Amino acid sequence: MDDDNNNKAIFKEVFGDSSDSEDNEQQTQQPQLGLEEEEDHQNRSWEQIKEIKGLWLCRDFLSPRQQSSLVSAILNEGWFTEPSHNQAMRFGDLPAWSSEISNSIRELVLFCYPAFDPMDLGTYDEAKEACPFPSDLLWREPLFDQLIVNVYQPGEGISAHVDLMRFEDGIAIVSLESSCVMHFTQVDRTDCDVKMDPPMTKIPVYLTPGSLVLMSEEARYCWKHEINRKPGFQIWEGQELNQKRRISVTLRKLCKVE
């Protein structure tokens, strides 16, 4: 209980108060996103970004219907009623739709890599080197306990950064409404011995609406990620992307207080 209280105190200090009981009552009325249907898993696939260890992409994580339901659920939270409000942070008891995303991530990893299921008799060692999430992250409880939702208008993005060390390994990002290019650059740190052959200053990753990015290991600690949506920076296959409003959902897990 002491650890739980310490975690909540840290969250309140950094992020402010979380949702109140009225918010929690509203969560039960939110529509289901339909992310856990087995037929949906069969239509999804993982893509490993080979230049960066621990960086995986599922381009078709959400169907158009699921994207629409998720956007409606987010806007119905009432976090973005003012034009100046463009970010919401929550921790601990997250909205029901957020938990559904977390459950779907775990189920999708297991669907594609069944040897990671402790109830499966497959060979774990054969799967662990090529799986979107390390097993110690995949089976932690809860998978995520901190949520950030950002709303970006055309031209707005996020500067290059590595997520705060107060969060554990393993980060998930869901993109909604507008395509964009996320760029990764290496971190200049002595504990990050990342060698590229040939060297690359930036590695672009194309994110479509409904896509999911998972970052762990080197991708989480040894690479900065950014989205520059100013004119001339959002180029993919020689064409500049048409910028619309973009919503991102980021899920993380707070480090335990020793």
PDB file of C-alpha atoms in Angstrom:
ATOM      1  CA  MET A   1       0.000   0.000   0.000  1.00  0.00           C
ATOM      2  CA  ASP A   2       2.891   2.359   0.729  1.00  0.00           C
ATOM      3  CA  ASP A   3       4.235   1.876  -2.805  1.00  0.00           C
ATOM      4  CA  ASP A   4       0.785   2.588  -4.258  1.00  0.00           C
ATOM      5  CA  ASN A   5       0.477   5.786  -2.223  1.00  0.00           C
ATOM      6  CA  ASN A   6       3.963   6.902  -3.249  1.00  0.00           C
ATOM      7  CA  ASN A   7       3.156   6.267  -6.912  1.00  0.00           C
ATOM      8  CA  LYS A   8      -0.036   8.304  -6.671  1.00  0.00           C
ATOM      9  CA  ALA A   9       1.784  11.138  -4.926  1.00  0.00           C
ATOM     10  CA  ILE A  10       4.391  11.265  -7.697  1.00  0.00           C
ATOM     11  CA  PHE A  11       1.695  11.262 -10.374  1.00  0.00           C
ATOM     12  CA  LYS A  12      -0.203  14.077  -8.654  1.00  0.00           C
ATOM     13  CA  GLU A  13       2.990  16.127  -8.314  1.00  0.00           C
ATOM     14  CA  VAL A  14       3.928  15.717 -11.980  1.00  0.00           C
ATOM     15  CA  PHE A  15       0.570  15.509 -13.738  1.00  0.00           C
ATOM     16  CA  GLY A  16      -2.017  16.978 -11.373  1.00  0.00           C
ATOM     17  CA  ASP A  17      -5.222  15.359 -10.185  1.00  0.00           C
ATOM     18  CA  SER A  18      -6.639  12.396 -12.057  1.00  0.00           C
ATOM     19  CA  SER A  19     -10.258  11.802 -13.047  1.00  0.00           C
ATOM     20  CA  ASP A  20     -12.775  12.127 -10.218  1.00  0.00           C
ATOM     21  CA  SER A  21     -15.566   9.706  -9.354  1.00  0.00           C
ATOM     22  CA  GLU A  22     -17.947  11.439 -11.744  1.00  0.00           C
ATOM     23  CA  ASP A  23     -15.508  10.815 -14.581  1.00  0.00           C
ATOM     24  CA  ASN A  24     -15.327   7.142 -13.592  1.00  0.00           C
ATOM     25  CA  GLU A  25     -19.109   6.862 -13.684  1.00  0.00           C
ATOM     26  CA  GLN A  26     -19.129   8.314 -17.193  1.00  0.00           C
ATOM     27  CA  GLN A  27     -16.557   5.738 -18.321  1.00  0.00           C
ATOM     28  CA  THR A  28     -19.041   2.897 -17.876  1.00  0.00           C
ATOM     29  CA  GLN A  29     -21.348   4.601 -20.384  1.00  0.00           C
ATOM     30  CA  GLN A  30     -18.763   4.819 -23.128  1.00  0.00           C
ATOM     31  CA  PRO A  31     -19.245   2.648 -26.213  1.00  0.00           C
ATOM     32  CA  GLN A  32     -17.144  -0.462 -26.650  1.00  0.00           C
ATOM     33  CA  LEU A  33     -14.523  -0.166 -29.371  1.00  0.00           C
ATOM     34  CA  GLY A  34     -14.714  -3.767 -30.513  1.00  0.00           C
ATOM     35  CA  LEU A  35     -10.921  -4.226 -30.354  1.00  0.00           C
ATOM     36  CA  GLU A  36     -10.961  -7.709 -28.889  1.00  0.00           C
ATOM     37  CA  GLU A  37     -12.843  -9.507 -31.631  1.00  0.00           C
ATOM     38  CA  GLU A  38     -10.809 -12.480 -32.872  1.00  0.00           C
ATOM     39  CA  GLU A  39     -11.578 -11.819 -36.532  1.00  0.00           C
ATOM     40  CA  ASP A  40      -9.886  -8.436 -36.166  1.00  0.00           C
ATOM     41  CA  HIS A  41      -6.634 -10.080 -35.032  1.00  0.00           C
ATOM     42  CA  GLN A  42      -6.556 -12.156 -38.192  1.00  0.00           C
ATOM     43  CA  ASN A  43      -6.478  -8.991 -40.310  1.00  0.00           C
ATOM     44  CA  ARG A  44      -3.593  -7.368 -38.438  1.00  0.00           C
ATOM     45  CA  SER A  45       0.142  -7.834 -38.824  1.00  0.00           C
ATOM     46  CA  TRP A  46       3.330  -6.564 -37.201  1.00  0.00           C
ATOM     47  CA  GLU A  47       6.163  -4.822 -39.000  1.00  0.00           C
ATOM     48  CA  GLN A  48       9.578  -4.709 -37.381  1.00  0.00           C
ATOM     49  CA  ILE A  49      11.547  -1.512 -38.059  1.00  0.00           C
ATOM     50  CA  LYS A  50      14.814  -3.323 -38.618  1.00  0.00           C
ATOM     51  CA  GLU A  51      17.086  -0.312 -38.161  1.00  0.00           C
ATOM     52  CA  ILE A  52      15.946   0.120 -34.543  1.00  0.00           C
ATOM     53  CA  LYS A  53      15.844  -2.747 -32.065  1.00  0.00           C
ATOM     54  CA  GLY A  54      12.566  -2.789 -30.173  1.00  0.00           C
ATOM     55  CA  LEU A  55      10.566  -0.668 -32.617  1.00  0.00           C
ATOM     56  CA  TRP A  56       7.460  -2.339 -34.030  1.00  0.00           C
ATOM     57  CA  LEU A  57       4.526  -1.053 -36.061  1.00  0.00           C
ATOM     58  CA  CYS A  58       1.032  -2.408 -36.601  1.00  0.00           C
ATOM     59  CA  ARG A  59      -0.424  -0.291 -39.401  1.00  0.00           C
ATOM     60  CA  ASP A  60      -3.932  -1.769 -39.226  1.00  0.00           C
ATOM     61  CA  PHE A  61      -4.389  -1.908 -35.457  1.00  0.00           C
ATOM     62  CA  LEU A  62      -7.733  -0.053 -35.621  1.00  0.00           C
ATOM     63  CA  SER A  63     -10.325  -0.352 -38.352  1.00  0.00           C
ATOM     64  CA  PRO A  64     -12.020   2.845 -39.589  1.00  0.00           C
ATOM     65  CA  ARG A  65     -15.057   2.019 -37.426  1.00  0.00           C
ATOM     66  CA  GLN A  66     -12.889   1.473 -34.355  1.00  0.00           C
ATOM     67  CA  GLN A  67     -10.999   4.704 -35.009  1.00  0.00           C
ATOM     68  CA  SER A  68     -14.259   6.628 -35.165  1.00  0.00           C
ATOM     69  CA  SER A  69     -15.475   5.025 -31.926  1.00  0.00           C
ATOM     70  CA  LEU A  70     -12.203   5.818 -30.169  1.00  0.00           C
ATOM     71  CA  VAL A  71     -12.182   9.458 -31.299  1.00  0.00           C
ATOM     72  CA  SER A  72     -15.782   9.829 -30.076  1.00  0.00           C
ATOM     73  CA  ALA A  73     -14.904   8.246 -26.720  1.00  0.00           C
ATOM     74  CA  ILE A  74     -11.935  10.596 -26.287  1.00  0.00           C
ATOM     75  CA  LEU A  75     -13.907  13.722 -27.176  1.00  0.00           C
ATOM     76  CA  ASN A  76     -16.767  12.627 -24.920  1.00  0.00           C
ATOM     77  CA  GLU A  77     -14.399  12.725 -21.945  1.00  0.00           C
ATOM     78  CA  GLY A  78     -14.733  16.524 -22.042  1.00  0.00           C
ATOM     79  CA  TRP A  79     -10.991  17.138 -21.907  1.00  0.00           C
ATOM     80  CA  PHE A  80     -10.828  19.327 -25.014  1.00  0.00           C
ATOM     81  CA  THR A  81     -13.785  21.670 -24.698  1.00  0.00           C
ATOM     82  CA  GLU A  82     -11.587  24.779 -24.984  1.00  0.00           C
ATOM     83  CA  PRO A  83      -9.347  25.535 -28.003  1.00  0.00           C
ATOM     84  CA  SER A  84      -6.398  26.030 -25.653  1.00  0.00           C
ATOM     85  CA  HIS A  85      -6.783  22.511 -24.253  1.00  0.00           C
ATOM     86  CA  ASN A  86      -4.677  20.145 -26.348  1.00  0.00           C
ATOM     87  CA  GLN A  87      -3.348  17.594 -23.851  1.00  0.00           C
ATOM     88  CA  ALA A  88      -4.862  15.355 -21.183  1.00  0.00           C
ATOM     89  CA  MET A  89      -2.958  13.127 -18.747  1.00  0.00           C
ATOM     90  CA  ARG A  90      -4.459  10.414 -16.565  1.00  0.00           C
ATOM     91  CA  PHE A  91      -2.981   7.770 -14.314  1.00  0.00           C
ATOM     92  CA  GLY A  92      -4.084   4.856 -12.168  1.00  0.00           C
ATOM     93  CA  ASP A  93      -7.701   4.043 -13.027  1.00  0.00           C
ATOM     94  CA  LEU A  94      -7.741   4.785 -16.740  1.00  0.00           C
ATOM     95  CA  PRO A  95     -10.842   5.116 -18.946  1.00  0.00           C
ATOM     96  CA  ALA A  96     -12.474   1.886 -20.082  1.00  0.00           C
ATOM     97  CA  TRP A  97     -11.491   2.470 -23.701  1.00  0.00           C
ATOM     98  CA  SER A  98      -7.848   2.785 -22.650  1.00  0.00           C
ATOM     99  CA  SER A  99      -7.990  -0.576 -20.879  1.00  0.00           C
ATOM    100  CA  GLU A 100      -9.530  -2.068 -23.997  1.00  0.00           C
ATOM    101  CA  ILE A 101      -6.582  -0.824 -26.058  1.00  0.00           C
ATOM    102  CA  SER A 102      -4.148  -2.374 -23.563  1.00  0.00           C
ATOM    103  CA  ASN A 103      -5.944  -5.719 -23.618  1.00  0.00           C
ATOM    104  CA  SER A 104      -6.022  -5.709 -27.406  1.00  0.00           C
ATOM    105  CA  ILE A 105      -2.268  -5.025 -27.609  1.00  0.00           C
ATOM    106  CA  ARG A 106      -1.514  -8.027 -25.401  1.00  0.00           C
ATOM    107  CA  GLU A 107      -3.931 -10.282 -27.263  1.00  0.00           C
ATOM    108  CA  LEU A 108      -2.582  -9.227 -30.651  1.00  0.00           C
ATOM    109  CA  VAL A 109       1.002  -9.986 -29.621  1.00  0.00           C
ATOM    110  CA  LEU A 110      -0.072 -13.418 -28.379  1.00  0.00           C
ATOM    111  CA  PHE A 111      -2.121 -14.089 -31.507  1.00  0.00           C
ATOM    112  CA  CYS A 112       0.901 -13.439 -33.727  1.00  0.00           C
ATOM    113  CA  TYR A 113       3.454 -14.982 -31.323  1.00  0.00           C
ATOM    114  CA  PRO A 114       1.662 -17.777 -29.417  1.00  0.00           C
ATOM    115  CA  ALA A 115       4.916 -19.091 -27.891  1.00  0.00           C
ATOM    116  CA  PHE A 116       4.791 -16.085 -25.547  1.00  0.00           C
ATOM    117  CA  ASP A 117       1.649 -17.462 -23.915  1.00  0.00           C
ATOM    118  CA  PRO A 118       2.635 -19.235 -20.668  1.00  0.00           C
ATOM    119  CA  MET A 119      -0.245 -21.677 -21.271  1.00  0.00           C
ATOM    120  CA  ASP A 120       1.182 -22.571 -24.686  1.00  0.00           C
ATOM    121  CA  LEU A 121       3.723 -25.366 -25.067  1.00  0.00           C
ATOM    122  CA  GLY A 122       5.573 -23.685 -27.931  1.00  0.00           C
ATOM    123  CA  THR A 123       9.269 -22.872 -27.839  1.00  0.00           C
ATOM    124  CA  TYR A 124       9.658 -19.522 -26.093  1.00  0.00           C
ATOM    125  CA  ASP A 125      13.306 -19.030 -27.086  1.00  0.00           C
ATOM    126  CA  GLU A 126      12.419 -19.104 -30.773  1.00  0.00           C
ATOM    127  CA  ALA A 127       9.959 -16.247 -30.403  1.00  0.00           C
ATOM    128  CA  LYS A 128      11.566 -13.900 -27.886  1.00  0.00           C
ATOM    129  CA  GLU A 129      14.080 -12.392 -30.328  1.00  0.00           C
ATOM    130  CA  ALA A 130      11.411 -11.404 -32.820  1.00  0.00           C
ATOM    131  CA  CYS A 131       8.411 -10.288 -30.815  1.00  0.00           C
ATOM    132  CA  PRO A 132       6.883  -6.796 -30.523  1.00  0.00           C
ATOM    133  CA  PHE A 133       7.082  -6.789 -26.706  1.00  0.00           C
ATOM    134  CA  PRO A 134       9.494  -8.585 -24.341  1.00  0.00           C
ATOM    135  CA  SER A 135       7.681 -11.125 -22.170  1.00  0.00           C
ATOM    136  CA  ASP A 136       8.473  -9.366 -18.874  1.00  0.00           C
ATOM    137  CA  LEU A 137       6.664  -6.293 -20.207  1.00  0.00           C
ATOM    138  CA  LEU A 138       3.849  -8.208 -21.852  1.00  0.00           C
ATOM    139  CA  TRP A 139       2.823  -9.959 -18.626  1.00  0.00           C
ATOM    140  CA  ARG A 140       3.209  -7.131 -16.131  1.00  0.00           C
ATOM    141  CA  GLU A 141       0.048  -5.961 -14.373  1.00  0.00           C
ATOM    142  CA  PRO A 142      -1.253  -3.574 -15.311  1.00  0.00           C
ATOM    143  CA  LEU A 143       0.313  -3.391 -18.743  1.00  0.00           C
ATOM    144  CA  PHE A 144      -0.034   0.415 -18.607  1.00  0.00           C
ATOM    145  CA  ASP A 145      -1.163   2.780 -15.855  1.00  0.00           C
ATOM    146  CA  GLN A 146      -0.541   6.202 -17.408  1.00  0.00           C
ATOM    147  CA  LEU A 147      -2.276   7.819 -20.368  1.00  0.00           C
ATOM    148  CA  ILE A 148      -1.549  10.910 -22.445  1.00  0.00           C
ATOM    149  CA  VAL A 149      -3.883  12.134 -25.181  1.00  0.00           C
ATOM    150  CA  ASN A 150      -2.584  14.923 -27.415  1.00  0.00           C
ATOM    151  CA  VAL A 151      -4.539  16.852 -30.035  1.00  0.00           C
ATOM    152  CA  TYR A 152      -2.374  18.417 -32.739  1.00  0.00           C
ATOM    153  CA  GLN A 153      -3.710  20.937 -35.217  1.00  0.00           C
ATOM    154  CA  PRO A 154      -2.092  21.163 -38.693  1.00  0.00           C
ATOM    155  CA  GLY A 155       1.480  22.347 -38.304  1.00  0.00           C
ATOM    156  CA  GLU A 156       1.710  21.274 -34.648  1.00  0.00           C
ATOM    157  CA  GLY A 157       3.999  18.426 -33.637  1.00  0.00           C
ATOM    158  CA  ILE A 158       6.358  17.310 -30.899  1.00  0.00           C
ATOM    159  CA  SER A 159      10.097  17.929 -30.593  1.00  0.00           C
ATOM    160  CA  ALA A 160      12.717  15.177 -30.418  1.00  0.00           C
ATOM    161  CA  HIS A 161      12.761  13.508 -27.010  1.00  0.00           C
ATOM    162  CA  VAL A 162      13.177  10.327 -25.006  1.00  0.00           C
ATOM    163  CA  ASP A 163      10.323   9.656 -22.596  1.00  0.00           C
ATOM    164  CA  LEU A 164      11.042  10.373 -18.918  1.00  0.00           C
ATOM    165  CA  MET A 165      12.997   7.749 -16.989  1.00  0.00           C
ATOM    166  CA  ARG A 166      10.274   7.687 -14.319  1.00  0.00           C
ATOM    167  CA  PHE A 167       8.413   5.410 -16.741  1.00  0.00           C
ATOM    168  CA  GLU A 168       9.266   1.759 -17.303  1.00  0.00           C
ATOM    169  CA  ASP A 169      10.346   0.187 -20.559  1.00  0.00           C
ATOM    170  CA  GLY A 170       7.572  -0.440 -23.065  1.00  0.00           C
ATOM    171  CA  ILE A 171       5.540   2.415 -24.596  1.00  0.00           C
ATOM    172  CA  ALA A 172       2.548   2.258 -26.947  1.00  0.00           C
ATOM    173  CA  ILE A 173       1.364   5.045 -29.268  1.00  0.00           C
ATOM    174  CA  VAL A 174      -1.887   4.982 -31.252  1.00  0.00           C
ATOM    175  CA  SER A 175      -2.295   7.532 -34.083  1.00  0.00           C
ATOM    176  CA  LEU A 176      -5.670   8.877 -35.169  1.00  0.00           C
ATOM    177  CA  GLU A 177      -7.181  11.084 -37.889  1.00  0.00           C
ATOM    178  CA  SER A 178      -4.086  12.274 -39.814  1.00  0.00           C
ATOM    179  CA  SER A 179      -1.109  10.489 -41.332  1.00  0.00           C
ATOM    180  CA  CYS A 180       2.342  11.677 -40.310  1.00  0.00           C
ATOM    181  CA  VAL A 181       6.024  10.790 -40.409  1.00  0.00           C
ATOM    182  CA  MET A 182       7.725  10.160 -37.077  1.00  0.00           C
ATOM    183  CA  HIS A 183      11.506  10.562 -37.157  1.00  0.00           C
ATOM    184  CA  PHE A 184      13.953   8.712 -34.918  1.00  0.00           C
ATOM    185  CA  THR A 185      17.470   9.950 -34.108  1.00  0.00           C
ATOM    186  CA  GLN A 186      20.141   8.267 -32.013  1.00  0.00           C
ATOM    187  CA  VAL A 187      20.788   9.415 -28.457  1.00  0.00           C
ATOM    188  CA  ASP A 188      24.333  10.507 -27.649  1.00  0.00           C
ATOM    189  CA  ARG A 189      24.777   8.509 -24.453  1.00  0.00           C
ATOM    190  CA  THR A 190      27.622   6.310 -23.233  1.00  0.00           C
ATOM    191  CA  ASP A 191      25.228   3.491 -22.298  1.00  0.00           C
ATOM    192  CA  CYS A 192      23.681   3.445 -25.789  1.00  0.00           C
ATOM    193  CA  ASP A 193      26.130   1.678 -28.078  1.00  0.00           C
ATOM    194  CA  VAL A 194      24.038   1.774 -31.249  1.00  0.00           C
ATOM    195  CA  LYS A 195      25.987   1.404 -34.483  1.00  0.00           C
ATOM    196  CA  MET A 196      24.393   1.894 -37.898  1.00  0.00           C
ATOM    197  CA  ASP A 197      25.948   0.654 -41.141  1.00  0.00           C
ATOM    198  CA  PRO A 198      25.727   2.867 -43.047  1.00  0.00           C
ATOM    199  CA  PRO A 199      25.147   5.631 -40.464  1.00  0.00           C
ATOM    200  CA  MET A 200      21.757   7.365 -40.660  1.00  0.00           C
ATOM    201  CA  THR A 201      20.986  10.710 -39.061  1.00  0.00           C
ATOM    202  CA  LYS A 202      17.215  10.153 -39.028  1.00  0.00           C
ATOM    203  CA  ILE A 203      15.014   7.136 -39.592  1.00  0.00           C
ATOM    204  CA  PRO A 204      11.488   7.971 -40.797  1.00  0.00           C
ATOM    205  CA  VAL A 205       8.466   5.853 -39.877  1.00  0.00           C
ATOM    206  CA  TYR A 206       5.164   6.434 -41.651  1.00  0.00           C
ATOM    207  CA  LEU A 207       2.153   6.393 -39.323  1.00  0.00           C
ATOM    208  CA  THR A 208      -1.315   6.068 -40.795  1.00  0.00           C
ATOM    209  CA  PRO A 209      -4.577   6.686 -38.899  1.00  0.00           C
ATOM    210  CA  GLY A 210      -5.309   3.647 -36.747  1.00  0.00           C
ATOM    211  CA  SER A 211      -1.684   2.532 -36.539  1.00  0.00           C
ATOM    212  CA  LEU A 212       0.065   1.363 -33.366  1.00  0.00           C
ATOM    213  CA  VAL A 213       3.736   1.846 -32.454  1.00  0.00           C
ATOM    214  CA  LEU A 214       5.426  -0.192 -29.724  1.00  0.00           C
ATOM    215  CA  MET A 215       8.777   0.973 -28.344  1.00  0.00           C
ATOM    216  CA  SER A 216      10.961  -1.081 -26.019  1.00  0.00           C
ATOM    217  CA  GLU A 217      14.656  -1.653 -25.306  1.00  0.00           C
ATOM    218  CA  GLU A 218      16.848   0.453 -27.635  1.00  0.00           C
ATOM    219  CA  ALA A 219      13.864   2.118 -29.293  1.00  0.00           C
ATOM    220  CA  ARG A 220      12.665   3.332 -25.912  1.00  0.00           C
ATOM    221  CA  TYR A 221      15.998   4.431 -24.376  1.00  0.00           C
ATOM    222  CA  CYS A 222      18.528   5.001 -27.168  1.00  0.00           C
ATOM    223  CA  TRP A 223      16.479   6.812 -29.813  1.00  0.00           C
ATOM    224  CA  LYS A 224      14.696  10.158 -29.690  1.00  0.00           C
ATOM    225  CA  HIS A 225      11.405  10.377 -31.548  1.00  0.00           C
ATOM    226  CA  GLU A 226       9.759  13.476 -32.985  1.00  0.00           C
ATOM    227  CA  ILE A 227       7.008  14.630 -35.324  1.00  0.00           C
ATOM    228  CA  ASN A 228       7.762  17.884 -37.127  1.00  0.00           C
ATOM    229  CA  ARG A 229       4.611  18.973 -38.964  1.00  0.00           C
ATOM    230  CA  LYS A 230       5.903  22.279 -40.226  1.00  0.00           C
ATOM    231  CA  PRO A 231       5.814  22.774 -44.023  1.00  0.00           C
ATOM    232  CA  GLY A 232       8.480  20.776 -45.814  1.00  0.00           C
ATOM    233  CA  PHE A 233       9.117  18.170 -43.090  1.00  0.00           C
ATOM    234  CA  GLN A 234       6.222  15.754 -43.579  1.00  0.00           C
ATOM    235  CA  ILE A 235       7.469  14.078 -46.747  1.00  0.00           C
ATOM    236  CA  TRP A 236       6.832  10.450 -47.635  1.00  0.00           C
ATOM    237  CA  GLU A 237       7.807   8.818 -50.923  1.00  0.00           C
ATOM    238  CA  GLY A 238       8.534  12.242 -52.395  1.00  0.00           C
ATOM    239  CA  GLN A 239       5.124  13.695 -51.567  1.00  0.00           C
ATOM    240  CA  GLU A 240       4.239  16.147 -48.802  1.00  0.00           C
ATOM    241  CA  LEU A 241       1.476  14.803 -46.600  1.00  0.00           C
ATOM    242  CA  ASN A 242      -1.809  16.641 -46.290  1.00  0.00           C
ATOM    243  CA  GLN A 243      -1.969  17.709 -42.657  1.00  0.00           C
ATOM    244  CA  LYS A 244      -5.214  17.498 -40.692  1.00  0.00           C
ATOM    245  CA  ARG A 245      -5.982  17.375 -37.002  1.00  0.00           C
ATOM    246  CA  ARG A 246      -4.109  14.480 -35.411  1.00  0.00           C
ATOM    247  CA  ILE A 247      -4.856  12.760 -32.106  1.00  0.00           C
ATOM    248  CA  SER A 248      -2.325  10.541 -30.394  1.00  0.00           C
ATOM    249  CA  VAL A 249      -2.878   8.168 -27.481  1.00  0.00           C
ATOM    250  CA  THR A 250       0.261   7.242 -25.515  1.00  0.00           C
ATOM    251  CA  LEU A 251       0.276   4.493 -22.887  1.00  0.00           C
ATOM    252  CA  ARG A 252       3.092   4.000 -20.354  1.00  0.00           C
ATOM    253  CA  LYS A 253       3.820   2.335 -16.999  1.00  0.00           C
ATOM    254  CA  LEU A 254       5.196   4.240 -14.026  1.00  0.00           C
ATOM    255  CA  CYS A 255       8.314   2.837 -12.370  1.00  0.00           C
ATOM    256  CA  LYS A 256       7.766   1.387  -8.917  1.00  0.00           C
ATOM    257  CA  VAL A 257       9.074   3.389  -5.987  1.00  0.00           C
ATOM    258  CA  GLU A 258      11.651   1.353  -4.054  1.00  0.00           C
TER     259      GLU A 258
END
